[in-house]
Amino acid sequence: MVALTPTAGAGGLAETQTGGPATSSRRRRRPGIGRGLVLLICGIYFIGPLVGAFWFSIQDKVHGGVQFSAYAHVFSAVGFSDAFMLSLKLGIGTVLISLLLMVPTMLLLHLRAPKFRPVVETLCLMPLVIPPVVLVAGVGVVLAWGPNQLAGTPLQTFLNAIQSGKTPWVLILEYVVLTLPFTYRSLDAGIRSVDIHTLTEAGLNLGAGWGTVTMRILLPSLRTSVLNAAFLSFALVFGEYTVASILQYQPFAVFIVAAGQTEGQLSTSLSLLSLLITWLLLLLISLLGGRNSTKVDI
Amino acid sequence: MTAQSRAGSSSEWSPARPTADPGQVHELADGSAPIVTLKRRRSYAWLGLTPFFLYIAAFFILPTGTVLFSAFRKTDAGTGVTSFTGSNVSSALHGVYFTGIKNSLTLALITGVVGALVGLVLAWAIVSSTGNVLTRFVSTAAAVLANFGGVPLAFLFIATVGNSGLLTKALADHFHINLNSDLHFDLYGITGLELVYLYFQIPLMVLVITPALEGLKPQWQEAAANLGATRWQYWRHVGAPILAPNVLGAALLLFCSGFSAYATADALTSGAFPLIPLQIHAVISGNVLAGMENLGDALALIMVVIVVPLMVIYQLLQRRTTRWLR
Amino acid sequence: MSSIALESLDTGTGTTVEFADVHRVFGSTHALDGLDLKVRPGELLALLGPSGCGKTTALRLLAGFDQPDAGSVLVDGEDVSRLPANKRDMGMVFQSYSLFPTMSAVDNVAFGLRLRGRGAGDRRKRAAELLDLVGLSEHLKKFPHQMSGGQQQRVALARALAISPRVLLLDEPLSALDAKVRAQLRDEIRRIQLELGVTTVFVTHDQEEALSMADRVGVMRNGRLEQCAAPAELYQRPETPFVAEFVGTMNRLPGSMVPGGVRLFTQVVAVDGVVPPAGSDVRALLRPEAVLVEPAGGQPGDAIVTTATFFGAVTRLRMTQPDGQEILADVGSHRAADFPAGAQVRISVLDRPVLVRPESEATAGTVPGRA
């Protein structure tokens, strides 16, 4: 639900003059049975199910032994490609809309309207407080107005349009809300770390217009944090289950559950793959961000 | 600027920073120079924020507000007249729904407390022993499990300790132990849910508490030792009081996270186990008696009433310790 | 104020500290490479040196936060090398504020006494006395985040003194403070130290701080003690080029040894102590205040003034000789108007050089980075 910390590099261990007595003396201390035991037990708990699931997914139930068909046949599984493409579409749509909405908002907020910052920050973090299931319950109620209270109005047409058709826009619109905390934190950290005031003033001072300043100075300097926000949103949308399943769409995560009714191995292998891919994605972000820059916690 | 942004990043979750005083319009919250030069134009700046506010209003505040409103509305089946009532909330607090609330609270409490304790110890073990590369691996892995776990976690456990899970079978075949009857473990019941929830609760705790542990200055320990404190005395008199608000806040966060979680439970129990989030789904999908259409909204209201105050307290606790740990 | 019940602090007086051939290695770095040092009872000894010279390591070994790889640390003749930090009875003040954030000033100061099982009333009273001693009697109830950096360091000092330490350890306690507070606290630390007579080891990279506060200053370099002497002696009679250049500002002038002294410019200047044999080329290390500058009076002089920097009572002239050699000289600021940039000047030597070394040796003693 909360907190994404790509790196722990920002630890505030004070460096001493000689460059390392603190760490060195720590290393000299005896390893500590307690610490080892904690790591061992937690290691078993966390790695156990992963290993178990992997083993389960490659068992050959018919002939015994090992086979990788659950992985080999992922793409040919019935419904998989539809679900996958849907998730892809939702992910891209969400990323685009949330960046389009939030990048100008955040720049404006920092440069011109700082007094609105507490309000905007609170609003952006609210989706973490309100359980998604509550939000989706509300969305259900509002959608139901279409054929009832709003029948015959342009709003009914709008509500119809976002539900039906090839792209379920209602999901994208709500996913933008769900990813707001991530987007806000990434962009906020990025903007703080480059001191956009000085950059902007320097740009204006050199005779650039606001447009030039935004396109040529601000956006390029926020590249990492924008990328960061995009990755996080995408990953979140790709794994999203609650809203999609309650509104009865079948993107990737819902497909995994549906397939699980009949094909346990397929669901297990997809689960493992999605965890692995998300993890690699986060590792990539953490490497991109470097150790000193944006640390996104939510 | 740097100090502030560091403090800001370690205080995840503080909507209103201490410096962001609504009265200080002329000064940026991060303490940088007042932007006097832009002052004249500022009165129009809010216009630029209208898309954001409209979006939030339409797609977040409207649906959420609607739920809370319709929790108190009821349409009479005979006359078709809608009026205010407390009956939805009252129904939501009785019978099977009361069981759901109780189960959800129990699950959240147990996994919150256990997750917080284990997560704290694990975070300490990680912070005090690993190198930089391993830390990065562990912290990203924790982020995956805490934020993006959801459905996949259920399948990991189904494959391992489910009805036809690997460990279940191995125990039965080789040791003649039945997980269900001999060890009283049921993956699809409360014990199973607890086990699976801990799989994201512990990493969540690690993520939230690690910055606090890293914020403990080595000088505090050295100063304490210098004044004659043993390790135990240091933790008791210095370390624990510094961490206490953080740990308490994190436990609240875990409680809320366990209370609100939907995906894992739904995937694990096919929506059958009585927990509030699953019941909300069942109700709004129409599996209810006539005249109870707004019951789901009442259940949602109950969730909000429980979660929001706890999250506000979490906020306040986080903010309190931020100034100590910078 | 000084007559308050401090008699119990007298236990600190009379403690000696000795480092005997102490080695400490971190990876490939020899942080301490055979440190030998004696601290006399009741004195304030400053350890001075550039970053990485081992001074902080020495202090941490003394405090017990780290252990020597070889050699021993003796307190009152007793080897404490393996004694844990919490059994050493030493009070330490750290560079970064290390007050416990959850405790008020008075609780911070009383913490050590609490660990020693002193009664609540007793320790509060004593903590209040010590806070009074450091001039914070108005701030007993304040928490660290409510105090300025200078105030926090005063509390830290009181906290370290509260346990009547055998030795007081100060690890760059003033580095994080701004200039004015730093000077003020510097004097205050010295006053309190003299008042209590507690043996004190003070680590700093700031030579001005070391020279102005300490009874003796130990200059460290590459894990060893280069010289340990009273400030005036260190300034006037440095034993090595490193010390000479690290302490104060120095000219390095080429010259040659002749019978009776060293030839600098056209003069022969007497030299003290051990000197290279006559006839050899040397570098003479000469303080700016030992260089006499006079206007050339329209004639071509020995050098041309390039810059004049105002330092209050004196103005420092930077001059270049025709061969490119730079010379620094201090003149009274009332005379500064005689030496505008570009002026031709005549140079002579007023005082004997502090050190004369053969050309080869002197260059080896170059200080890489001056504080």
PDB file of N, CA, C and O in Angstrom, chain A residues 1-4 6 8 35 45-46 55 108 111-112 114 117 121-122 129 138 173-174 176 180 185 192 197 241 279 286-287 297-298, chain B residues 1 9 12-15 17 28-29 35 42 48 55-56 59 63 67 128 136 140-141 143 146-147 166 195 199 204 207 214 266 307:
ATOM      1  N   MET A   1       0.824  -1.190   0.000  1.00  0.00           N
ATOM      2  CA  MET A   1       0.000   0.000   0.000  1.00  0.00           C
ATOM      3  C   MET A   1       0.862   1.245   0.000  1.00  0.00           C
ATOM      4  O   MET A   1       0.550   2.252  -0.608  1.00  0.00           O
ATOM      5  N   VAL A   2       1.970   1.164   0.663  1.00  0.00           N
ATOM      6  CA  VAL A   2       2.703   2.397   0.918  1.00  0.00           C
ATOM      7  C   VAL A   2       4.196   2.175   0.795  1.00  0.00           C
ATOM      8  O   VAL A   2       4.670   1.058   0.847  1.00  0.00           O
ATOM      9  N   ALA A   3       4.923   3.241   0.578  1.00  0.00           N
ATOM     10  CA  ALA A   3       6.363   3.273   0.758  1.00  0.00           C
ATOM     11  C   ALA A   3       7.148   2.528  -0.308  1.00  0.00           C
ATOM     12  O   ALA A   3       7.114   1.319  -0.419  1.00  0.00           O
ATOM     13  N   LEU A   4       7.834   3.303  -1.065  1.00  0.00           N
ATOM     14  CA  LEU A   4       8.701   2.702  -2.052  1.00  0.00           C
ATOM     15  C   LEU A   4      10.051   3.345  -1.887  1.00  0.00           C
ATOM     16  O   LEU A   4      10.208   4.527  -2.068  1.00  0.00           O
ATOM     17  N   PRO A   6      13.632   3.006  -3.238  1.00  0.00           N
ATOM     18  CA  PRO A   6      14.548   2.333  -4.150  1.00  0.00           C
ATOM     19  C   PRO A   6      15.920   2.100  -3.541  1.00  0.00           C
ATOM     20  O   PRO A   6      16.546   1.108  -3.794  1.00  0.00           O
ATOM     21  N   ALA A   8      18.717   2.669  -0.096  1.00  0.00           N
ATOM     22  CA  ALA A   8      18.920   3.092   1.280  1.00  0.00           C
ATOM     23  C   ALA A   8      20.210   3.881   1.386  1.00  0.00           C
ATOM     24  O   ALA A   8      20.830   3.950   2.419  1.00  0.00           O
ATOM     25  N   ARG A  35      21.405 -11.611  15.132  1.00  0.00           N
ATOM     26  CA  ARG A  35      21.179 -11.027  13.816  1.00  0.00           C
ATOM     27  C   ARG A  35      21.136 -12.111  12.736  1.00  0.00           C
ATOM     28  O   ARG A  35      20.286 -12.103  11.860  1.00  0.00           O
ATOM     29  N   TYR A  45      11.325 -17.672   5.386  1.00  0.00           N
ATOM     30  CA  TYR A  45       9.929 -17.295   5.193  1.00  0.00           C
ATOM     31  C   TYR A  45       9.713 -16.610   3.846  1.00  0.00           C
ATOM     32  O   TYR A  45       8.709 -16.842   3.175  1.00  0.00           O
ATOM     33  N   PHE A  46      10.663 -15.752   3.456  1.00  0.00           N
ATOM     34  CA  PHE A  46      10.444 -15.005   2.223  1.00  0.00           C
ATOM     35  C   PHE A  46      10.864 -15.764   0.972  1.00  0.00           C
ATOM     36  O   PHE A  46      10.266 -15.605  -0.083  1.00  0.00           O
ATOM     37  N   TRP A  55       9.023 -24.335  -8.057  1.00  0.00           N
ATOM     38  CA  TRP A  55       9.046 -25.788  -8.193  1.00  0.00           C
ATOM     39  C   TRP A  55       7.695 -26.305  -8.648  1.00  0.00           C
ATOM     40  O   TRP A  55       7.574 -27.118  -9.549  1.00  0.00           O
ATOM     41  N   LEU A 108       3.861  24.534 -11.610  1.00  0.00           N
ATOM     42  CA  LEU A 108       3.118  25.726 -11.224  1.00  0.00           C
ATOM     43  C   LEU A 108       3.101  25.866  -9.705  1.00  0.00           C
ATOM     44  O   LEU A 108       3.285  26.958  -9.147  1.00  0.00           O
ATOM     45  N   LEU A 111       6.571  26.962  -8.550  1.00  0.00           N
ATOM     46  CA  LEU A 111       7.061  28.249  -9.028  1.00  0.00           C
ATOM     47  C   LEU A 111       6.132  29.400  -8.683  1.00  0.00           C
ATOM     48  O   LEU A 111       6.578  30.480  -8.328  1.00  0.00           O
ATOM     49  N   ARG A 112       4.851  29.159  -8.800  1.00  0.00           N
ATOM     50  CA  ARG A 112       3.944  30.301  -8.745  1.00  0.00           C
ATOM     51  C   ARG A 112       2.896  30.220  -7.662  1.00  0.00           C
ATOM     52  O   ARG A 112       2.313  31.240  -7.308  1.00  0.00           O
ATOM     53  N   PRO A 114       2.912  28.484  -4.365  1.00  0.00           N
ATOM     54  CA  PRO A 114       3.350  27.647  -3.240  1.00  0.00           C
ATOM     55  C   PRO A 114       2.329  27.556  -2.113  1.00  0.00           C
ATOM     56  O   PRO A 114       2.328  26.593  -1.368  1.00  0.00           O
ATOM     57  N   ARG A 117       0.384  24.376  -1.923  1.00  0.00           N
ATOM     58  CA  ARG A 117       1.093  23.107  -1.829  1.00  0.00           C
ATOM     59  C   ARG A 117       0.547  22.167  -0.765  1.00  0.00           C
ATOM     60  O   ARG A 117       0.346  20.981  -1.045  1.00  0.00           O
ATOM     61  N   GLU A 121      -0.777  18.550  -1.816  1.00  0.00           N
ATOM     62  CA  GLU A 121      -0.086  17.367  -1.284  1.00  0.00           C
ATOM     63  C   GLU A 121      -1.062  16.462  -0.548  1.00  0.00           C
ATOM     64  O   GLU A 121      -1.074  15.253  -0.746  1.00  0.00           O
ATOM     65  N   THR A 122      -1.887  17.046   0.296  1.00  0.00           N
ATOM     66  CA  THR A 122      -2.867  16.242   1.025  1.00  0.00           C
ATOM     67  C   THR A 122      -3.787  15.505   0.057  1.00  0.00           C
ATOM     68  O   THR A 122      -4.019  14.303   0.204  1.00  0.00           O
ATOM     69  N   VAL A 129      -4.954   6.738   1.710  1.00  0.00           N
ATOM     70  CA  VAL A 129      -5.718   6.592   2.946  1.00  0.00           C
ATOM     71  C   VAL A 129      -7.039   5.883   2.676  1.00  0.00           C
ATOM     72  O   VAL A 129      -7.411   4.951   3.375  1.00  0.00           O
ATOM     73  N   GLY A 138     -17.724   3.795  -4.745  1.00  0.00           N
ATOM     74  CA  GLY A 138     -18.249   5.103  -5.129  1.00  0.00           C
ATOM     75  C   GLY A 138     -18.344   5.250  -6.635  1.00  0.00           C
ATOM     76  O   GLY A 138     -19.332   5.784  -7.158  1.00  0.00           O
ATOM     77  N   LEU A 173      -8.943   6.570 -15.850  1.00  0.00           N
ATOM     78  CA  LEU A 173      -9.201   7.778 -15.068  1.00  0.00           C
ATOM     79  C   LEU A 173      -9.025   7.521 -13.566  1.00  0.00           C
ATOM     80  O   LEU A 173      -8.476   8.355 -12.839  1.00  0.00           O
ATOM     81  N   GLU A 174      -9.481   6.356 -13.104  1.00  0.00           N
ATOM     82  CA  GLU A 174      -9.327   6.053 -11.684  1.00  0.00           C
ATOM     83  C   GLU A 174      -7.886   5.656 -11.340  1.00  0.00           C
ATOM     84  O   GLU A 174      -7.401   5.928 -10.257  1.00  0.00           O
ATOM     85  N   VAL A 176      -5.291   6.904 -12.599  1.00  0.00           N
ATOM     86  CA  VAL A 176      -4.544   8.152 -12.421  1.00  0.00           C
ATOM     87  C   VAL A 176      -4.658   8.614 -10.967  1.00  0.00           C
ATOM     88  O   VAL A 176      -3.683   9.039 -10.350  1.00  0.00           O
ATOM     89  N   LEU A 180      -1.594   8.772  -8.074  1.00  0.00           N
ATOM     90  CA  LEU A 180      -1.221  10.140  -7.700  1.00  0.00           C
ATOM     91  C   LEU A 180      -0.149  10.229  -6.614  1.00  0.00           C
ATOM     92  O   LEU A 180       0.793  11.013  -6.738  1.00  0.00           O
ATOM     93  N   ARG A 185       5.019  12.208  -5.263  1.00  0.00           N
ATOM     94  CA  ARG A 185       6.276  12.079  -4.528  1.00  0.00           C
ATOM     95  C   ARG A 185       7.491  12.148  -5.456  1.00  0.00           C
ATOM     96  O   ARG A 185       8.474  12.822  -5.173  1.00  0.00           O
ATOM     97  N   ARG A 192      12.477  19.379  -6.027  1.00  0.00           N
ATOM     98  CA  ARG A 192      13.255  19.896  -4.907  1.00  0.00           C
ATOM     99  C   ARG A 192      14.750  19.741  -5.143  1.00  0.00           C
ATOM    100  O   ARG A 192      15.541  20.562  -4.718  1.00  0.00           O
ATOM    101  N   HIS A 197      13.861  27.167  -8.890  1.00  0.00           N
ATOM    102  CA  HIS A 197      13.758  28.631  -8.835  1.00  0.00           C
ATOM    103  C   HIS A 197      14.961  29.288  -9.480  1.00  0.00           C
ATOM    104  O   HIS A 197      14.837  30.168 -10.319  1.00  0.00           O
ATOM    105  N   TYR A 241      -5.623  -4.932  -9.216  1.00  0.00           N
ATOM    106  CA  TYR A 241      -6.643  -5.975  -9.259  1.00  0.00           C
ATOM    107  C   TYR A 241      -7.995  -5.469  -8.768  1.00  0.00           C
ATOM    108  O   TYR A 241      -9.016  -5.685  -9.418  1.00  0.00           O
ATOM    109  N   TRP A 279      10.275  -6.328  -9.868  1.00  0.00           N
ATOM    110  CA  TRP A 279      11.476  -6.144  -9.066  1.00  0.00           C
ATOM    111  C   TRP A 279      12.619  -5.598  -9.922  1.00  0.00           C
ATOM    112  O   TRP A 279      13.311  -4.655  -9.530  1.00  0.00           O
ATOM    113  N   SER A 286      16.099   2.288  -9.261  1.00  0.00           N
ATOM    114  CA  SER A 286      17.002   2.635  -8.170  1.00  0.00           C
ATOM    115  C   SER A 286      18.404   2.910  -8.708  1.00  0.00           C
ATOM    116  O   SER A 286      19.116   3.776  -8.208  1.00  0.00           O
ATOM    117  N   LEU A 287      18.798   2.164  -9.768  1.00  0.00           N
ATOM    118  CA  LEU A 287      20.118   2.417 -10.350  1.00  0.00           C
ATOM    119  C   LEU A 287      20.115   3.728 -11.127  1.00  0.00           C
ATOM    120  O   LEU A 287      21.060   4.498 -11.076  1.00  0.00           O
ATOM    121  N   ASP A 297       9.401   7.904  -1.183  1.00  0.00           N
ATOM    122  CA  ASP A 297       8.679   7.159  -0.165  1.00  0.00           C
ATOM    123  C   ASP A 297       7.249   7.644  -0.160  1.00  0.00           C
ATOM    124  O   ASP A 297       7.003   8.813  -0.305  1.00  0.00           O
ATOM    125  N   ILE A 298       6.360   6.716   0.020  1.00  0.00           N
ATOM    126  CA  ILE A 298       4.970   7.156   0.064  1.00  0.00           C
ATOM    127  C   ILE A 298       4.309   6.566   1.293  1.00  0.00           C
ATOM    128  O   ILE A 298       4.549   5.443   1.626  1.00  0.00           O
TER     129      ILE A 298
ATOM    130  N   MET B   1      17.979  23.941   1.688  1.00  0.00           N
ATOM    131  CA  MET B   1      17.287  23.151   0.674  1.00  0.00           C
ATOM    132  C   MET B   1      17.590  21.675   0.806  1.00  0.00           C
ATOM    133  O   MET B   1      16.703  20.858   0.878  1.00  0.00           O
ATOM    134  N   SER B   9      12.108  13.719   2.434  1.00  0.00           N
ATOM    135  CA  SER B   9      12.043  12.408   1.840  1.00  0.00           C
ATOM    136  C   SER B   9      11.957  11.321   2.897  1.00  0.00           C
ATOM    137  O   SER B   9      11.369  10.287   2.680  1.00  0.00           O
ATOM    138  N   GLU B  12       8.077  10.256   4.808  1.00  0.00           N
ATOM    139  CA  GLU B  12       7.075   9.951   3.835  1.00  0.00           C
ATOM    140  C   GLU B  12       5.778  10.331   4.474  1.00  0.00           C
ATOM    141  O   GLU B  12       5.616  10.262   5.665  1.00  0.00           O
ATOM    142  N   TRP B  13       4.865  10.788   3.611  1.00  0.00           N
ATOM    143  CA  TRP B  13       3.568  10.898   4.168  1.00  0.00           C
ATOM    144  C   TRP B  13       3.332  12.073   5.048  1.00  0.00           C
ATOM    145  O   TRP B  13       2.719  11.918   6.085  1.00  0.00           O
ATOM    146  N   SER B  14       3.853  13.211   4.766  1.00  0.00           N
ATOM    147  CA  SER B  14       3.416  14.330   5.577  1.00  0.00           C
ATOM    148  C   SER B  14       2.782  15.360   4.671  1.00  0.00           C
ATOM    149  O   SER B  14       3.468  16.129   4.052  1.00  0.00           O
ATOM    150  N   PRO B  15       1.505  15.348   4.561  1.00  0.00           N
ATOM    151  CA  PRO B  15       0.819  16.245   3.630  1.00  0.00           C
ATOM    152  C   PRO B  15       1.149  17.695   3.939  1.00  0.00           C
ATOM    153  O   PRO B  15       1.401  18.471   3.059  1.00  0.00           O
ATOM    154  N   ARG B  17       3.841  19.913   5.594  1.00  0.00           N
ATOM    155  CA  ARG B  17       5.120  19.988   6.260  1.00  0.00           C
ATOM    156  C   ARG B  17       5.074  21.095   7.292  1.00  0.00           C
ATOM    157  O   ARG B  17       4.314  22.040   7.158  1.00  0.00           O
ATOM    158  N   LEU B  28       8.552  30.150   0.355  1.00  0.00           N
ATOM    159  CA  LEU B  28       8.320  28.777  -0.049  1.00  0.00           C
ATOM    160  C   LEU B  28       8.514  27.878   1.135  1.00  0.00           C
ATOM    161  O   LEU B  28       9.284  28.159   2.032  1.00  0.00           O
ATOM    162  N   ALA B  29       7.809  26.749   1.087  1.00  0.00           N
ATOM    163  CA  ALA B  29       7.853  25.854   2.233  1.00  0.00           C
ATOM    164  C   ALA B  29       9.250  25.323   2.470  1.00  0.00           C
ATOM    165  O   ALA B  29       9.615  24.985   3.585  1.00  0.00           O
ATOM    166  N   ILE B  35       9.791  34.689  -3.391  1.00  0.00           N
ATOM    167  CA  ILE B  35       9.809  34.994  -4.824  1.00  0.00           C
ATOM    168  C   ILE B  35       9.082  36.307  -5.071  1.00  0.00           C
ATOM    169  O   ILE B  35       7.994  36.351  -5.609  1.00  0.00           O
ATOM    170  N   ARG B  42       0.959  36.394  -9.110  1.00  0.00           N
ATOM    171  CA  ARG B  42       0.578  35.174  -8.426  1.00  0.00           C
ATOM    172  C   ARG B  42      -0.931  35.006  -8.304  1.00  0.00           C
ATOM    173  O   ARG B  42      -1.451  33.909  -8.248  1.00  0.00           O
ATOM    174  N   GLY B  48      -4.162  27.998 -13.065  1.00  0.00           N
ATOM    175  CA  GLY B  48      -3.412  26.900 -13.660  1.00  0.00           C
ATOM    176  C   GLY B  48      -3.622  25.598 -12.923  1.00  0.00           C
ATOM    177  O   GLY B  48      -3.380  24.518 -13.465  1.00  0.00           O
ATOM    178  N   TYR B  55     -10.069  17.538 -11.704  1.00  0.00           N
ATOM    179  CA  TYR B  55      -9.859  16.102 -11.873  1.00  0.00           C
ATOM    180  C   TYR B  55     -10.096  15.375 -10.559  1.00  0.00           C
ATOM    181  O   TYR B  55     -10.830  14.391 -10.488  1.00  0.00           O
ATOM    182  N   ILE B  56      -9.444  15.890  -9.515  1.00  0.00           N
ATOM    183  CA  ILE B  56      -9.582  15.262  -8.195  1.00  0.00           C
ATOM    184  C   ILE B  56     -11.041  15.280  -7.754  1.00  0.00           C
ATOM    185  O   ILE B  56     -11.565  14.299  -7.218  1.00  0.00           O
ATOM    186  N   PHE B  59     -13.051  12.645 -10.054  1.00  0.00           N
ATOM    187  CA  PHE B  59     -12.733  11.218 -10.042  1.00  0.00           C
ATOM    188  C   PHE B  59     -12.304  10.677  -8.688  1.00  0.00           C
ATOM    189  O   PHE B  59     -12.078   9.493  -8.528  1.00  0.00           O
ATOM    190  N   PRO B  63     -16.766  10.346  -6.188  1.00  0.00           N
ATOM    191  CA  PRO B  63     -17.119   8.962  -5.853  1.00  0.00           C
ATOM    192  C   PRO B  63     -17.038   8.676  -4.360  1.00  0.00           C
ATOM    193  O   PRO B  63     -17.937   8.051  -3.799  1.00  0.00           O
ATOM    194  N   VAL B  67     -20.227   7.727  -1.800  1.00  0.00           N
ATOM    195  CA  VAL B  67     -20.338   6.533  -0.958  1.00  0.00           C
ATOM    196  C   VAL B  67     -20.773   6.925   0.441  1.00  0.00           C
ATOM    197  O   VAL B  67     -21.712   6.364   1.002  1.00  0.00           O
ATOM    198  N   SER B 128      22.017  -3.064  10.093  1.00  0.00           N
ATOM    199  CA  SER B 128      23.275  -3.162  10.816  1.00  0.00           C
ATOM    200  C   SER B 128      24.229  -4.170  10.215  1.00  0.00           C
ATOM    201  O   SER B 128      25.300  -4.379  10.742  1.00  0.00           O
ATOM    202  N   ARG B 136      20.388  -2.511  -1.468  1.00  0.00           N
ATOM    203  CA  ARG B 136      19.561  -2.080  -2.589  1.00  0.00           C
ATOM    204  C   ARG B 136      18.676  -3.229  -3.080  1.00  0.00           C
ATOM    205  O   ARG B 136      17.500  -3.044  -3.360  1.00  0.00           O
ATOM    206  N   THR B 140      14.569  -2.955  -2.680  1.00  0.00           N
ATOM    207  CA  THR B 140      13.664  -3.002  -3.829  1.00  0.00           C
ATOM    208  C   THR B 140      12.753  -4.229  -3.746  1.00  0.00           C
ATOM    209  O   THR B 140      11.572  -4.149  -4.073  1.00  0.00           O
ATOM    210  N   ALA B 141      13.302  -5.342  -3.271  1.00  0.00           N
ATOM    211  CA  ALA B 141      12.460  -6.533  -3.125  1.00  0.00           C
ATOM    212  C   ALA B 141      11.340  -6.252  -2.126  1.00  0.00           C
ATOM    213  O   ALA B 141      10.180  -6.618  -2.361  1.00  0.00           O
ATOM    214  N   ALA B 143      10.067  -3.384  -1.508  1.00  0.00           N
ATOM    215  CA  ALA B 143       9.122  -2.475  -2.153  1.00  0.00           C
ATOM    216  C   ALA B 143       8.172  -3.231  -3.053  1.00  0.00           C
ATOM    217  O   ALA B 143       6.977  -2.935  -3.113  1.00  0.00           O
ATOM    218  N   ALA B 146       5.681  -5.116  -0.786  1.00  0.00           N
ATOM    219  CA  ALA B 146       4.800  -4.232  -0.024  1.00  0.00           C
ATOM    220  C   ALA B 146       3.823  -3.488  -0.927  1.00  0.00           C
ATOM    221  O   ALA B 146       2.686  -3.250  -0.544  1.00  0.00           O
ATOM    222  N   ASN B 147       4.267  -3.091  -2.100  1.00  0.00           N
ATOM    223  CA  ASN B 147       3.429  -2.244  -2.947  1.00  0.00           C
ATOM    224  C   ASN B 147       2.744  -2.979  -4.083  1.00  0.00           C
ATOM    225  O   ASN B 147       1.661  -2.616  -4.490  1.00  0.00           O
ATOM    226  N   LEU B 166       3.000 -27.766  -2.770  1.00  0.00           N
ATOM    227  CA  LEU B 166       4.200 -28.589  -2.733  1.00  0.00           C
ATOM    228  C   LEU B 166       4.508 -29.094  -1.323  1.00  0.00           C
ATOM    229  O   LEU B 166       4.705 -30.278  -1.090  1.00  0.00           O
ATOM    230  N   LEU B 195      -0.834 -15.598   7.486  1.00  0.00           N
ATOM    231  CA  LEU B 195       0.491 -15.966   6.966  1.00  0.00           C
ATOM    232  C   LEU B 195       0.813 -15.194   5.683  1.00  0.00           C
ATOM    233  O   LEU B 195       1.914 -14.681   5.509  1.00  0.00           O
ATOM    234  N   TYR B 199       3.409 -11.570   4.559  1.00  0.00           N
ATOM    235  CA  TYR B 199       4.367 -11.556   3.451  1.00  0.00           C
ATOM    236  C   TYR B 199       4.460 -10.173   2.809  1.00  0.00           C
ATOM    237  O   TYR B 199       5.436  -9.849   2.152  1.00  0.00           O
ATOM    238  N   LEU B 204       6.641  -4.104   4.286  1.00  0.00           N
ATOM    239  CA  LEU B 204       6.157  -2.728   4.432  1.00  0.00           C
ATOM    240  C   LEU B 204       6.794  -2.078   5.662  1.00  0.00           C
ATOM    241  O   LEU B 204       7.257  -0.942   5.626  1.00  0.00           O
ATOM    242  N   LEU B 207      10.362  -1.189   4.992  1.00  0.00           N
ATOM    243  CA  LEU B 207      10.481   0.026   4.194  1.00  0.00           C
ATOM    244  C   LEU B 207      10.247   1.278   5.020  1.00  0.00           C
ATOM    245  O   LEU B 207      10.956   2.272   4.895  1.00  0.00           O
ATOM    246  N   GLU B 214      18.096   4.218  10.208  1.00  0.00           N
ATOM    247  CA  GLU B 214      19.308   4.837   9.665  1.00  0.00           C
ATOM    248  C   GLU B 214      19.507   6.229  10.242  1.00  0.00           C
ATOM    249  O   GLU B 214      20.622   6.751  10.271  1.00  0.00           O
ATOM    250  N   ASP B 266      -8.970 -11.755  -1.905  1.00  0.00           N
ATOM    251  CA  ASP B 266      -9.933 -12.179  -2.930  1.00  0.00           C
ATOM    252  C   ASP B 266      -9.362 -13.326  -3.752  1.00  0.00           C
ATOM    253  O   ASP B 266     -10.048 -14.317  -4.017  1.00  0.00           O
ATOM    254  N   VAL B 307     -10.248   3.801   9.203  1.00  0.00           N
ATOM    255  CA  VAL B 307      -8.910   4.020   8.650  1.00  0.00           C
ATOM    256  C   VAL B 307      -8.437   5.476   8.772  1.00  0.00           C
ATOM    257  O   VAL B 307      -7.298   5.737   9.178  1.00  0.00           O
TER     258      VAL B 307
END
